[in-house]
Every structure is written in C-alpha cells, then in structure tokens.
Amino acid sequence: GAVVSQHPSWVICKSGTSVKIECRSLDFQATTMFWYRQFPKQSLMLMATSNEGSKATYEQGVEKDKFLINHASLTLSTLTVTSAHPEDSSFYICSAPGQVGRGEAFFGQGTRLTVV
Amino acid sequence: SQQGEEDPQALSIQEGENATMNCSYKTSINNLQWYRQNSGRGLVHLILIRSNEREKHSGRLRVTLDTSKKSSSLLITASRAADTASYFCATEANQAGTALIFGKGTTLSVSS
C-alpha cells in the first residue's frame, strides 16, 4: 500500500528556534497533504491543507505565519514551526488522502515536538 | 474542527470482555473510518465503512453505521491487553480531496 514517511519522529528545540517537519509520499504522488496537531490526551485537529503548487489553506485559529507550509513537489510537503514556544509542543502528523470514497488516508508516523 | 462526540471517553474492561465505542458526526459523509493509536504513536487504520453500508466485520472488529442518526459503533470482541489504546473515528466528507475529521476518541484499557 501507499506509504507516507514523516521525519523527524521526534525533536527537542529551544524556544525561539524554528523546526522543519518533512512529509514524503514514497510510492505515489500527492497533490494534497493534510497537517494535523494533537495535544496530549486529545484528538487530532486539522491545521492546514497543503496543495502542490499553490498556497496552503489554514483552518480557523491556525497562524499561517507561524506554521509555514510548503508543498514544493508532488512527493514532499513540509511544515515549519517558526519561533517555537513551549505551547507549540505537540504531536504533528501528516496525511495524504486516499481515493475519495474508496480507501483510507495514508498517515505519516508523526513528529513529537518538544519546545524547551 | 471536529465532527462530534465519541463515548465513552474512557473504558476499562477485563481481557475476554467485549468493548463497544460509539461515535457521532454532524455532516454528510462518504465513509467513516476507525483508527487505533497507541500512546504517543502514529495511527493504525482499522476499518472503513462506506455510507451505503450498515455493518462491516474484520476479525474481532465489528462496525455499524447508521446514517439516519449520524452515528457509528465499533465493537471489539474478546478483548486482549494488546487492544489497550485510543480509538478514533474519522469521517470523510462527500467533497473530493477533503481531510478526515476526527472524533474525540475513546481510551480503552484492557487489564489481564
């Protein structure tokens, strides 16, 4: 089946620094990628939709200048958390959509971000 | 945004017992999917049920879907300690290319 590889799986950074998370589709092309955030003991919340060749679409309440999304190619989408603060510590996970109505989405392994 | 509630929020049972989790959603859907997440890890897809299906089985899993009530249930039979995890339902809307929207999840603890 399709594979989405997310890197890194965990990262610790200092407040004020930026962190880049990569999400690659390994054996298929993904014109769309979704980015989710999950705080401890909570569900996954959609942050933004990444579209190859165009600007990302952000969900209400998500700061586009803080969470920079780039979908540079059909196999790579990146999420950069800029000027990270401890409240940005969370589990970030990407996914590529499956065939509409036919199959499950393909999720990356997730990235555990801890800002100290 | 989230579709709705899952209940119960937490469920503790003994090995061998059955576990039932419920999920409600708000909008029209193409399909509904259930995922498992072990603590601090990624998602594992369990089962998908399409909007025109009412029941589906996969091993020890049984999923029902009632589109008139906008609800679904996941039954895990003969539970094992390894089933301990968080379970989420997620819905795919009718529009092409839309993101899955997740329910709040149920945390299942199975003790031996």
Coordinates of N, CA and C in Angstrom, one line a residue:
Chain A
G1 N 0.8 -1.2 0.0 CA 0.0 0.0 0.0 C 0.9 1.2 0.0
A2 N 0.2 2.4 -0.2 CA 0.9 3.7 -0.2 C 1.6 3.9 1.1
V3 N 2.7 4.6 1.1 CA 3.5 4.9 2.3 C 3.8 6.4 2.3
V4 N 3.6 6.9 3.5 CA 3.9 8.3 3.7 C 5.0 8.3 4.8
S5 N 6.1 8.9 4.6 CA 7.2 8.9 5.5 C 7.3 10.3 6.1
Q6 N 7.4 10.4 7.4 CA 7.4 11.7 8.1 C 8.7 11.7 8.9
H7 N 9.4 12.9 8.9 CA 10.7 13.0 9.6 C 10.9 14.4 10.1
P8 N 11.4 14.6 11.3 CA 11.9 13.5 12.2 C 10.7 12.9 13.0
S9 N 10.9 11.9 13.7 CA 9.9 11.3 14.5 C 9.8 12.0 15.9
W10 N 10.9 12.6 16.3 CA 10.8 13.4 17.5 C 11.9 14.5 17.4
V11 N 11.6 15.6 18.0 CA 12.6 16.7 18.0 C 12.4 17.6 19.3
I12 N 13.5 18.0 19.9 CA 13.5 18.9 21.0 C 14.2 20.1 20.6
C13 N 13.6 21.3 20.8 CA 14.3 22.5 20.3 C 14.1 23.6 21.4
K14 N 14.9 24.6 21.3 CA 14.8 25.7 22.3 C 13.8 26.7 21.8
S15 N 13.2 27.4 22.8 CA 12.2 28.5 22.5 C 12.9 29.5 21.5
G16 N 12.1 29.9 20.6 CA 12.6 30.9 19.6 C 13.2 30.4 18.4
T17 N 13.5 29.1 18.4 CA 14.1 28.5 17.2 C 12.9 27.9 16.3
S18 N 13.3 27.6 15.0 CA 12.4 27.0 14.1 C 12.6 25.6 13.8
V19 N 11.6 24.8 13.6 CA 11.7 23.4 13.3 C 11.0 23.0 12.1
K20 N 11.6 22.3 11.2 CA 11.0 21.8 10.0 C 10.7 20.4 10.0
I21 N 9.4 20.0 9.7 CA 9.0 18.6 9.6 C 8.7 18.3 8.2
E22 N 9.2 17.2 7.7 CA 9.0 16.7 6.3 C 8.0 15.6 6.2
C23 N 7.3 15.6 5.2 CA 6.3 14.5 4.9 C 6.5 14.1 3.5
R24 N 6.9 12.9 3.2 CA 7.1 12.4 1.8 C 6.2 11.3 1.5
S25 N 5.6 11.4 0.3 CA 4.9 10.2 -0.2 C 5.9 9.4 -1.0
L26 N 6.1 8.1 -0.6 CA 7.2 7.3 -1.1 C 6.9 6.6 -2.5
D27 N 5.7 6.2 -2.7 CA 5.5 5.5 -3.9 C 4.3 6.0 -4.7
F28 N 3.9 7.2 -4.4 CA 2.8 7.8 -5.2 C 3.0 9.3 -5.1
Q29 N 2.2 10.0 -5.9 CA 2.3 11.4 -6.0 C 1.1 12.0 -5.2
A30 N 1.3 13.0 -4.4 CA 0.3 13.5 -3.5 C 0.2 15.0 -3.8
T31 N -0.9 15.4 -4.5 CA -1.1 16.8 -4.8 C -1.6 17.6 -3.6
T32 N -2.1 16.8 -2.6 CA -2.6 17.4 -1.4 C -2.1 16.6 -0.2
M33 N -1.7 17.3 0.8 CA -1.3 16.7 2.1 C -2.1 17.5 3.2
F34 N -2.4 16.8 4.2 CA -3.1 17.4 5.4 C -2.2 17.4 6.6
W35 N -2.2 18.4 7.4 CA -1.4 18.5 8.6 C -2.3 18.6 9.8
Y36 N -2.0 17.7 10.7 CA -2.8 17.7 12.0 C -1.9 17.9 13.2
R37 N -2.5 18.4 14.2 CA -1.8 18.6 15.5 C -2.6 17.9 16.6
Q38 N -1.9 17.2 17.5 CA -2.6 16.5 18.6 C -1.9 16.8 19.9
F39 N -2.6 17.5 20.8 CA -2.1 17.7 22.1 C -2.4 16.5 23.0
P40 N -1.6 16.4 24.1 CA -1.8 15.2 24.9 C -3.2 14.9 25.3
K41 N -3.6 13.6 25.2 CA -4.9 13.1 25.6 C -6.0 13.8 24.8
Q42 N -5.7 14.4 23.7 CA -6.8 14.9 22.8 C -6.8 14.3 21.5
S43 N -7.7 14.7 20.6 CA -7.8 14.1 19.3 C -7.0 14.9 18.3
L44 N -7.0 14.5 17.1 CA -6.3 15.1 16.0 C -7.1 16.3 15.5
M45 N -6.5 17.4 15.4 CA -7.1 18.6 14.9 C -6.5 19.0 13.6
L46 N -7.3 19.2 12.5 CA -6.7 19.6 11.3 C -6.2 21.0 11.4
M47 N -4.9 21.2 10.9 CA -4.3 22.5 11.0 C -4.4 23.2 9.6
A48 N -4.1 22.5 8.6 CA -4.0 23.1 7.3 C -4.0 22.0 6.2
T49 N -4.3 22.5 5.0 CA -4.2 21.6 3.8 C -3.2 22.2 2.9
S50 N -2.2 21.3 2.5 CA -1.1 21.7 1.7 C -1.4 21.3 0.3
N51 N -1.3 22.2 -0.7 CA -1.5 21.9 -2.1 C -0.3 22.2 -2.9
E52 N 0.1 21.2 -3.7 CA 1.3 21.3 -4.5 C 1.1 22.5 -5.5
G53 N 2.0 23.4 -5.5 CA 2.0 24.5 -6.5 C 1.1 25.7 -6.1
S54 N 0.5 25.6 -5.0 CA -0.3 26.8 -4.5 C -0.2 26.9 -3.0
K55 N -0.8 28.0 -2.6 CA -0.8 28.3 -1.1 C -1.6 27.3 -0.3
A56 N -1.1 27.1 0.9 CA -1.8 26.2 1.8 C -3.1 26.9 2.3
T57 N -4.0 26.1 2.7 CA -5.2 26.5 3.3 C -5.2 26.2 4.8
Y58 N -5.4 27.2 5.6 CA -5.3 27.0 7.0 C -6.7 27.0 7.7
E59 N -6.8 26.2 8.7 CA -8.0 26.2 9.5 C -8.1 27.4 10.4
Q60 N -9.3 27.7 10.8 CA -9.5 28.9 11.6 C -8.7 28.7 12.9
G61 N -8.1 29.8 13.3 CA -7.3 29.8 14.5 C -5.9 29.4 14.4
V62 N -5.5 28.9 13.2 CA -4.1 28.5 13.0 C -3.3 29.6 12.3
E63 N -2.2 30.1 12.9 CA -1.5 31.2 12.4 C -0.6 30.8 11.2
K64 N -0.9 31.3 10.0 CA -0.2 30.9 8.8 C 1.3 31.4 8.9
D65 N 1.6 32.5 9.6 CA 2.9 33.0 9.6 C 3.8 32.2 10.6
K66 N 3.1 31.5 11.5 CA 3.8 30.7 12.5 C 4.1 29.3 12.0
F67 N 3.1 28.7 11.3 CA 3.2 27.4 10.8 C 3.3 27.5 9.2
L68 N 4.5 27.5 8.8 CA 4.7 27.7 7.3 C 4.7 26.3 6.6
I69 N 3.9 26.3 5.6 CA 3.7 25.0 4.9 C 4.2 25.3 3.4
N70 N 5.0 24.3 3.0 CA 5.5 24.4 1.6 C 5.3 23.0 1.0
H71 N 4.7 23.0 -0.2 CA 4.4 21.8 -0.9 C 5.2 21.9 -2.3
A72 N 6.5 21.7 -2.2 CA 7.4 22.0 -3.3 C 7.3 21.1 -4.5
S73 N 6.9 19.8 -4.2 CA 6.8 18.9 -5.2 C 5.7 17.9 -5.0
L74 N 5.4 17.0 -5.8 CA 4.3 16.1 -5.7 C 4.6 15.0 -4.7
T75 N 5.8 15.0 -4.1 CA 6.1 14.0 -3.1 C 6.6 14.5 -1.8
L76 N 6.6 15.9 -1.7 CA 7.1 16.4 -0.4 C 6.3 17.6 0.0
S77 N 5.9 17.6 1.3 CA 5.3 18.7 1.9 C 6.0 18.9 3.2
T78 N 6.3 20.2 3.6 CA 7.0 20.5 4.8 C 6.2 21.5 5.7
L79 N 6.3 21.3 7.0 CA 5.7 22.2 7.9 C 6.8 22.7 8.8
T80 N 6.9 24.0 8.8 CA 8.0 24.7 9.6 C 7.3 25.4 10.8
V81 N 7.6 25.1 12.0 CA 7.1 25.8 13.1 C 8.1 26.9 13.4
T82 N 7.8 28.1 13.2 CA 8.7 29.2 13.4 C 8.6 29.8 14.8
S83 N 9.8 30.3 15.3 CA 9.8 30.9 16.6 C 9.0 30.0 17.6
A84 N 9.4 28.8 17.7 CA 8.6 27.9 18.5 C 8.6 28.3 20.0
H85 N 7.5 28.0 20.7 CA 7.3 28.3 22.1 C 6.8 27.0 22.8
P86 N 7.0 26.9 24.1 CA 6.6 25.7 24.7 C 5.1 25.2 24.4
E87 N 4.3 26.2 24.2 CA 2.9 25.8 23.9 C 2.7 25.2 22.5
D88 N 3.8 25.3 21.7 CA 3.7 24.6 20.4 C 4.1 23.1 20.6
S89 N 4.5 22.7 21.7 CA 4.9 21.3 21.9 C 3.6 20.5 21.7
S90 N 3.8 19.5 20.8 CA 2.6 18.7 20.4 C 3.1 17.6 19.5
F91 N 2.1 16.8 19.1 CA 2.4 15.7 18.1 C 1.8 16.2 16.8
Y92 N 2.7 16.3 15.8 CA 2.2 16.7 14.5 C 2.3 15.5 13.5
I93 N 1.2 15.4 12.7 CA 1.1 14.3 11.8 C 0.5 14.7 10.5
C94 N 1.1 14.1 9.4 CA 0.6 14.5 8.1 C -0.1 13.3 7.5
S95 N -0.9 13.6 6.5 CA -1.6 12.5 5.8 C -1.8 12.9 4.4
A96 N -1.9 11.9 3.5 CA -2.3 12.1 2.1 C -3.6 11.4 2.0
P97 N -4.5 12.0 1.2 CA -5.8 11.4 1.1 C -5.8 10.1 0.2
G98 N -6.7 9.2 0.6 CA -6.8 8.0 -0.2 C -7.8 8.4 -1.4
Q99 N -8.1 7.4 -2.2 CA -9.0 7.6 -3.2 C -10.4 8.0 -2.6
V100 N -11.0 9.0 -3.1 CA -12.2 9.5 -2.5 C -13.3 8.4 -2.4
G101 N -13.7 8.2 -1.2 CA -14.8 7.2 -1.0 C -14.4 5.8 -1.1
R102 N -13.1 5.5 -1.3 CA -12.7 4.1 -1.6 C -11.7 3.6 -0.6
G103 N -10.9 4.4 0.0 CA -9.9 3.9 0.8 C -9.5 4.8 1.9
E104 N -8.7 4.3 2.9 CA -8.3 5.1 4.0 C -7.2 6.1 3.6
A105 N -7.0 7.1 4.4 CA -6.0 8.1 4.2 C -4.7 7.4 4.6
F106 N -3.5 8.0 4.1 CA -2.2 7.4 4.5 C -1.5 8.4 5.4
F107 N -1.2 7.9 6.6 CA -0.6 8.8 7.6 C 0.9 8.6 7.7
G108 N 1.5 9.7 8.0 CA 2.9 9.6 8.4 C 3.0 9.1 9.8
Q109 N 4.2 8.8 10.3 CA 4.4 8.3 11.6 C 4.3 9.3 12.7
G110 N 4.2 10.6 12.3 CA 4.1 11.6 13.4 C 5.4 12.1 13.9
T111 N 5.4 13.4 14.3 CA 6.5 14.0 14.9 C 6.2 14.6 16.3
R112 N 6.9 14.1 17.3 CA 6.7 14.6 18.6 C 7.7 15.8 18.8
L113 N 7.1 17.0 18.9 CA 7.9 18.3 19.1 C 7.8 18.7 20.6
T114 N 9.0 18.9 21.1 CA 9.0 19.4 22.5 C 9.9 20.7 22.5
V115 N 9.3 21.8 22.9 CA 10.0 23.1 22.9 C 10.3 23.4 24.4
V116 N 11.6 23.6 24.6 CA 12.0 23.8 26.0 C 12.6 25.3 26.2
Chain B
S1 N -11.5 21.6 13.2 CA -12.9 21.3 13.6 C -13.0 19.8 13.8
Q2 N -14.0 19.4 14.6 CA -14.2 18.0 14.9 C -15.7 17.7 14.6
Q3 N -15.9 16.5 14.3 CA -17.2 16.1 13.9 C -18.2 16.0 15.1
G4 N -17.7 15.5 16.2 CA -18.6 15.3 17.3 C -18.1 14.5 18.4
E5 N -18.9 13.9 19.1 CA -18.5 13.2 20.3 C -18.3 11.7 20.1
E6 N -17.4 11.2 20.9 CA -17.3 9.7 21.0 C -17.6 9.4 22.4
D7 N -18.2 8.3 22.6 CA -18.4 7.8 24.0 C -18.3 6.4 24.1
P8 N -17.8 5.8 25.2 CA -17.4 6.7 26.3 C -16.0 7.3 26.0
Q9 N -15.6 8.3 26.8 CA -14.3 8.9 26.7 C -13.2 7.9 27.2
A10 N -13.6 7.1 28.2 CA -12.6 6.1 28.7 C -13.4 4.9 29.0
L11 N -12.8 3.7 28.8 CA -13.4 2.5 29.0 C -12.4 1.5 29.6
S12 N -12.7 0.9 30.7 CA -11.8 -0.1 31.3 C -12.5 -1.4 31.4
I13 N -11.9 -2.5 30.9 CA -12.5 -3.8 30.9 C -11.5 -4.9 31.2
Q14 N -11.9 -6.1 31.4 CA -11.1 -7.2 31.6 C -10.8 -7.9 30.3
E15 N -9.7 -8.6 30.2 CA -9.4 -9.4 29.0 C -10.6 -10.4 28.8
G16 N -10.9 -10.6 27.5 CA -12.0 -11.5 27.2 C -13.4 -10.8 27.1
E17 N -13.5 -9.7 27.7 CA -14.8 -9.0 27.6 C -14.8 -8.2 26.2
N18 N -16.1 -7.8 25.9 CA -16.2 -7.0 24.6 C -16.2 -5.5 25.0
A19 N -15.7 -4.8 24.0 CA -15.6 -3.3 24.2 C -16.4 -2.7 23.1
T20 N -17.3 -1.7 23.4 CA -18.1 -1.0 22.4 C -17.9 0.5 22.6
M21 N -17.5 1.1 21.5 CA -17.3 2.5 21.4 C -18.3 3.1 20.4
N22 N -18.7 4.3 20.7 CA -19.7 5.0 19.8 C -19.1 6.3 19.3
C23 N -19.6 6.7 18.1 CA -19.1 7.9 17.5 C -20.3 8.6 16.8
S24 N -20.4 9.9 17.0 CA -21.4 10.6 16.3 C -20.8 11.7 15.4
Y25 N -21.4 12.0 14.3 CA -20.9 13.0 13.4 C -22.0 13.9 13.0
K26 N -21.6 15.0 12.3 CA -22.6 16.1 12.0 C -22.9 16.3 10.5
T27 N -22.0 15.9 9.7 CA -22.2 16.3 8.2 C -22.4 15.0 7.4
S28 N -22.8 15.2 6.2 CA -22.9 14.1 5.2 C -21.5 13.5 5.0
I29 N -21.5 12.2 4.8 CA -20.1 11.6 4.7 C -20.1 10.6 3.5
N30 N -18.9 10.4 3.0 CA -18.6 9.3 2.0 C -18.4 8.0 2.7
N31 N -17.6 8.1 3.8 CA -17.3 6.9 4.5 C -16.9 7.3 6.0
L32 N -16.8 6.3 6.8 CA -16.4 6.6 8.2 C -15.3 5.5 8.5
Q33 N -14.3 5.9 9.1 CA -13.1 5.0 9.4 C -12.8 5.0 10.9
W34 N -12.3 3.9 11.3 CA -11.8 3.8 12.7 C -10.3 3.6 12.7
Y35 N -9.7 4.3 13.6 CA -8.2 4.2 13.8 C -7.9 3.9 15.2
R36 N -6.7 3.2 15.4 CA -6.2 3.0 16.7 C -4.9 3.8 16.9
Q37 N -4.7 4.3 18.1 CA -3.4 5.0 18.3 C -2.9 4.5 19.7
N38 N -1.7 3.9 19.6 CA -1.0 3.5 20.9 C -0.4 4.8 21.4
S39 N -0.2 4.9 22.7 CA 0.2 6.1 23.4 C 1.4 6.7 22.7
G40 N 1.3 8.0 22.3 CA 2.4 8.7 21.7 C 2.8 8.3 20.3
R41 N 2.1 7.4 19.7 CA 2.5 6.9 18.4 C 1.5 7.3 17.3
G42 N 1.8 6.8 16.1 CA 1.0 7.1 14.9 C -0.3 6.3 14.9
L43 N -1.0 6.6 13.8 CA -2.3 6.0 13.7 C -2.3 4.6 12.9
V44 N -3.1 3.7 13.3 CA -3.2 2.5 12.6 C -4.7 2.4 12.1
H45 N -4.8 2.2 10.8 CA -6.1 2.1 10.3 C -6.7 0.8 10.6
L46 N -8.0 0.8 11.1 CA -8.6 -0.5 11.5 C -9.7 -0.9 10.4
I47 N -10.6 -0.1 10.1 CA -11.7 -0.5 9.2 C -12.3 0.7 8.6
L48 N -12.9 0.6 7.5 CA -13.6 1.6 6.8 C -15.0 1.1 6.4
I49 N -16.0 1.9 6.6 CA -17.3 1.6 6.3 C -17.9 2.7 5.4
R50 N -18.5 2.3 4.3 CA -19.0 3.3 3.3 C -20.4 3.8 3.8
S51 N -20.8 4.9 3.2 CA -22.1 5.5 3.7 C -23.3 4.6 3.3
N52 N -23.1 3.7 2.3 CA -24.2 2.9 1.9 C -24.1 1.5 2.5
E53 N -23.2 1.3 3.5 CA -23.1 0.1 4.2 C -23.6 0.3 5.6
R54 N -24.1 -0.8 6.2 CA -24.7 -0.7 7.6 C -23.8 -1.4 8.6
E55 N -23.1 -2.4 8.1 CA -22.3 -3.2 9.1 C -21.1 -3.8 8.3
K56 N -20.0 -3.9 9.1 CA -18.8 -4.5 8.5 C -18.0 -5.2 9.5
H57 N -17.4 -6.3 9.2 CA -16.6 -7.1 10.1 C -15.2 -7.2 9.6
S58 N -14.3 -7.3 10.6 CA -12.9 -7.5 10.2 C -12.3 -8.2 11.5
G59 N -12.1 -9.5 11.4 CA -11.5 -10.2 12.5 C -12.4 -10.0 13.8
R60 N -11.8 -9.5 14.8 CA -12.6 -9.3 16.1 C -13.3 -8.0 16.1
L61 N -13.3 -7.2 15.0 CA -13.9 -5.9 14.9 C -15.2 -6.0 14.2
R62 N -16.2 -5.3 14.7 CA -17.5 -5.1 14.1 C -17.9 -3.7 14.1
V63 N -18.1 -3.1 13.0 CA -18.5 -1.7 12.9 C -19.9 -1.6 12.3
T64 N -20.7 -0.7 12.9 CA -22.0 -0.4 12.4 C -22.1 1.1 12.0
L65 N -22.9 1.4 11.1 CA -23.1 2.8 10.7 C -24.6 3.0 10.5
D66 N -25.1 4.1 11.1 CA -26.5 4.5 11.0 C -26.5 5.9 10.5
T67 N -26.6 6.1 9.2 CA -26.5 7.4 8.6 C -27.7 8.3 9.0
S68 N -28.9 7.7 9.3 CA -30.0 8.5 9.7 C -29.8 9.1 11.1
K69 N -29.0 8.5 11.9 CA -28.7 9.0 13.2 C -27.3 9.6 13.2
K70 N -26.6 9.5 12.1 CA -25.2 10.0 12.0 C -24.4 9.5 13.2
S71 N -24.4 8.2 13.3 CA -23.6 7.5 14.3 C -23.0 6.2 13.9
S72 N -22.0 5.8 14.6 CA -21.3 4.6 14.3 C -20.9 4.0 15.6
S73 N -20.7 2.6 15.6 CA -20.2 2.0 16.7 C -19.1 1.0 16.3
L74 N -18.1 0.8 17.2 CA -17.0 -0.1 17.0 C -17.1 -1.1 18.1
L75 N -17.2 -2.4 17.8 CA -17.2 -3.4 18.8 C -16.0 -4.3 18.6
I76 N -15.2 -4.4 19.7 CA -14.1 -5.3 19.8 C -14.5 -6.5 20.6
T77 N -14.5 -7.6 20.1 CA -14.8 -8.8 20.8 C -13.6 -9.5 21.4
A78 N -13.9 -10.2 22.5 CA -12.8 -11.0 23.2 C -11.5 -10.2 23.3
S79 N -11.6 -9.1 24.0 CA -10.5 -8.1 24.0 C -9.3 -8.7 24.7
R80 N -8.1 -8.1 24.3 CA -6.8 -8.6 24.8 C -6.1 -7.4 25.4
A81 N -5.1 -7.6 26.2 CA -4.4 -6.5 26.8 C -3.8 -5.6 25.7
A82 N -3.4 -6.3 24.6 CA -2.8 -5.5 23.5 C -3.7 -4.6 22.8
D83 N -5.0 -4.7 23.1 CA -6.0 -3.8 22.5 C -6.0 -2.4 23.2
T84 N -5.3 -2.4 24.3 CA -5.2 -1.1 25.1 C -4.6 0.0 24.2
A85 N -5.4 1.0 24.0 CA -5.1 2.1 23.0 C -6.2 3.1 23.0
S86 N -6.0 4.2 22.3 CA -7.0 5.2 22.0 C -7.6 4.9 20.6
Y87 N -8.9 5.0 20.5 CA -9.6 4.6 19.3 C -10.4 5.9 18.8
F88 N -10.2 6.2 17.5 CA -10.8 7.4 17.0 C -11.6 7.0 15.7
C89 N -12.8 7.6 15.6 CA -13.5 7.5 14.4 C -13.1 8.8 13.5
A90 N -13.2 8.6 12.2 CA -12.9 9.8 11.4 C -13.8 9.7 10.2
T91 N -14.3 10.8 9.7 CA -15.2 10.8 8.6 C -14.6 11.5 7.4
E92 N -14.9 11.0 6.3 CA -14.5 11.6 5.0 C -15.8 12.2 4.4
A93 N -15.8 13.5 4.1 CA -16.9 14.2 3.6 C -17.1 13.8 2.1
N94 N -18.3 14.3 1.6 CA -18.6 14.0 0.2 C -17.7 14.7 -0.8
Q95 N -17.1 15.8 -0.5 CA -16.3 16.5 -1.4 C -15.0 15.8 -1.6
A96 N -14.5 15.8 -2.9 CA -13.3 15.2 -3.2 C -12.1 15.9 -2.5
G97 N -11.2 15.1 -2.0 CA -9.9 15.6 -1.5 C -10.0 16.3 -0.2
T98 N -11.1 16.1 0.6 CA -11.2 16.7 1.9 C -10.5 15.9 2.9
A99 N -10.1 16.6 4.0 CA -9.4 15.9 5.1 C -10.4 15.1 5.9
L100 N -9.8 14.1 6.6 CA -10.6 13.3 7.5 C -10.8 14.2 8.8
I101 N -12.0 14.1 9.3 CA -12.3 14.9 10.5 C -12.5 13.8 11.6
F102 N -11.7 14.0 12.7 CA -11.7 13.0 13.8 C -12.6 13.3 14.9
G103 N -13.2 12.3 15.5 CA -13.9 12.4 16.7 C -12.9 12.5 17.9
K104 N -13.4 12.7 19.1 CA -12.6 13.0 20.2 C -11.9 11.8 20.8
G105 N -12.4 10.6 20.4 CA -11.7 9.4 20.8 C -12.1 8.7 22.1
T106 N -11.9 7.4 22.2 CA -12.1 6.7 23.4 C -10.8 6.0 23.8
T107 N -10.5 6.1 25.0 CA -9.3 5.5 25.6 C -9.7 4.2 26.2
L108 N -9.2 3.1 25.6 CA -9.6 1.7 26.1 C -8.4 1.1 26.9
S109 N -8.7 0.6 28.1 CA -7.8 -0.1 28.9 C -8.3 -1.5 29.1
V110 N -7.5 -2.5 28.7 CA -7.8 -3.9 28.9 C -6.8 -4.5 29.9
S111 N -7.3 -4.9 31.0 CA -6.4 -5.5 32.0 C -6.5 -7.0 32.0
S112 N -5.4 -7.6 32.3 CA -5.3 -9.1 32.3 C -5.6 -9.7 33.6

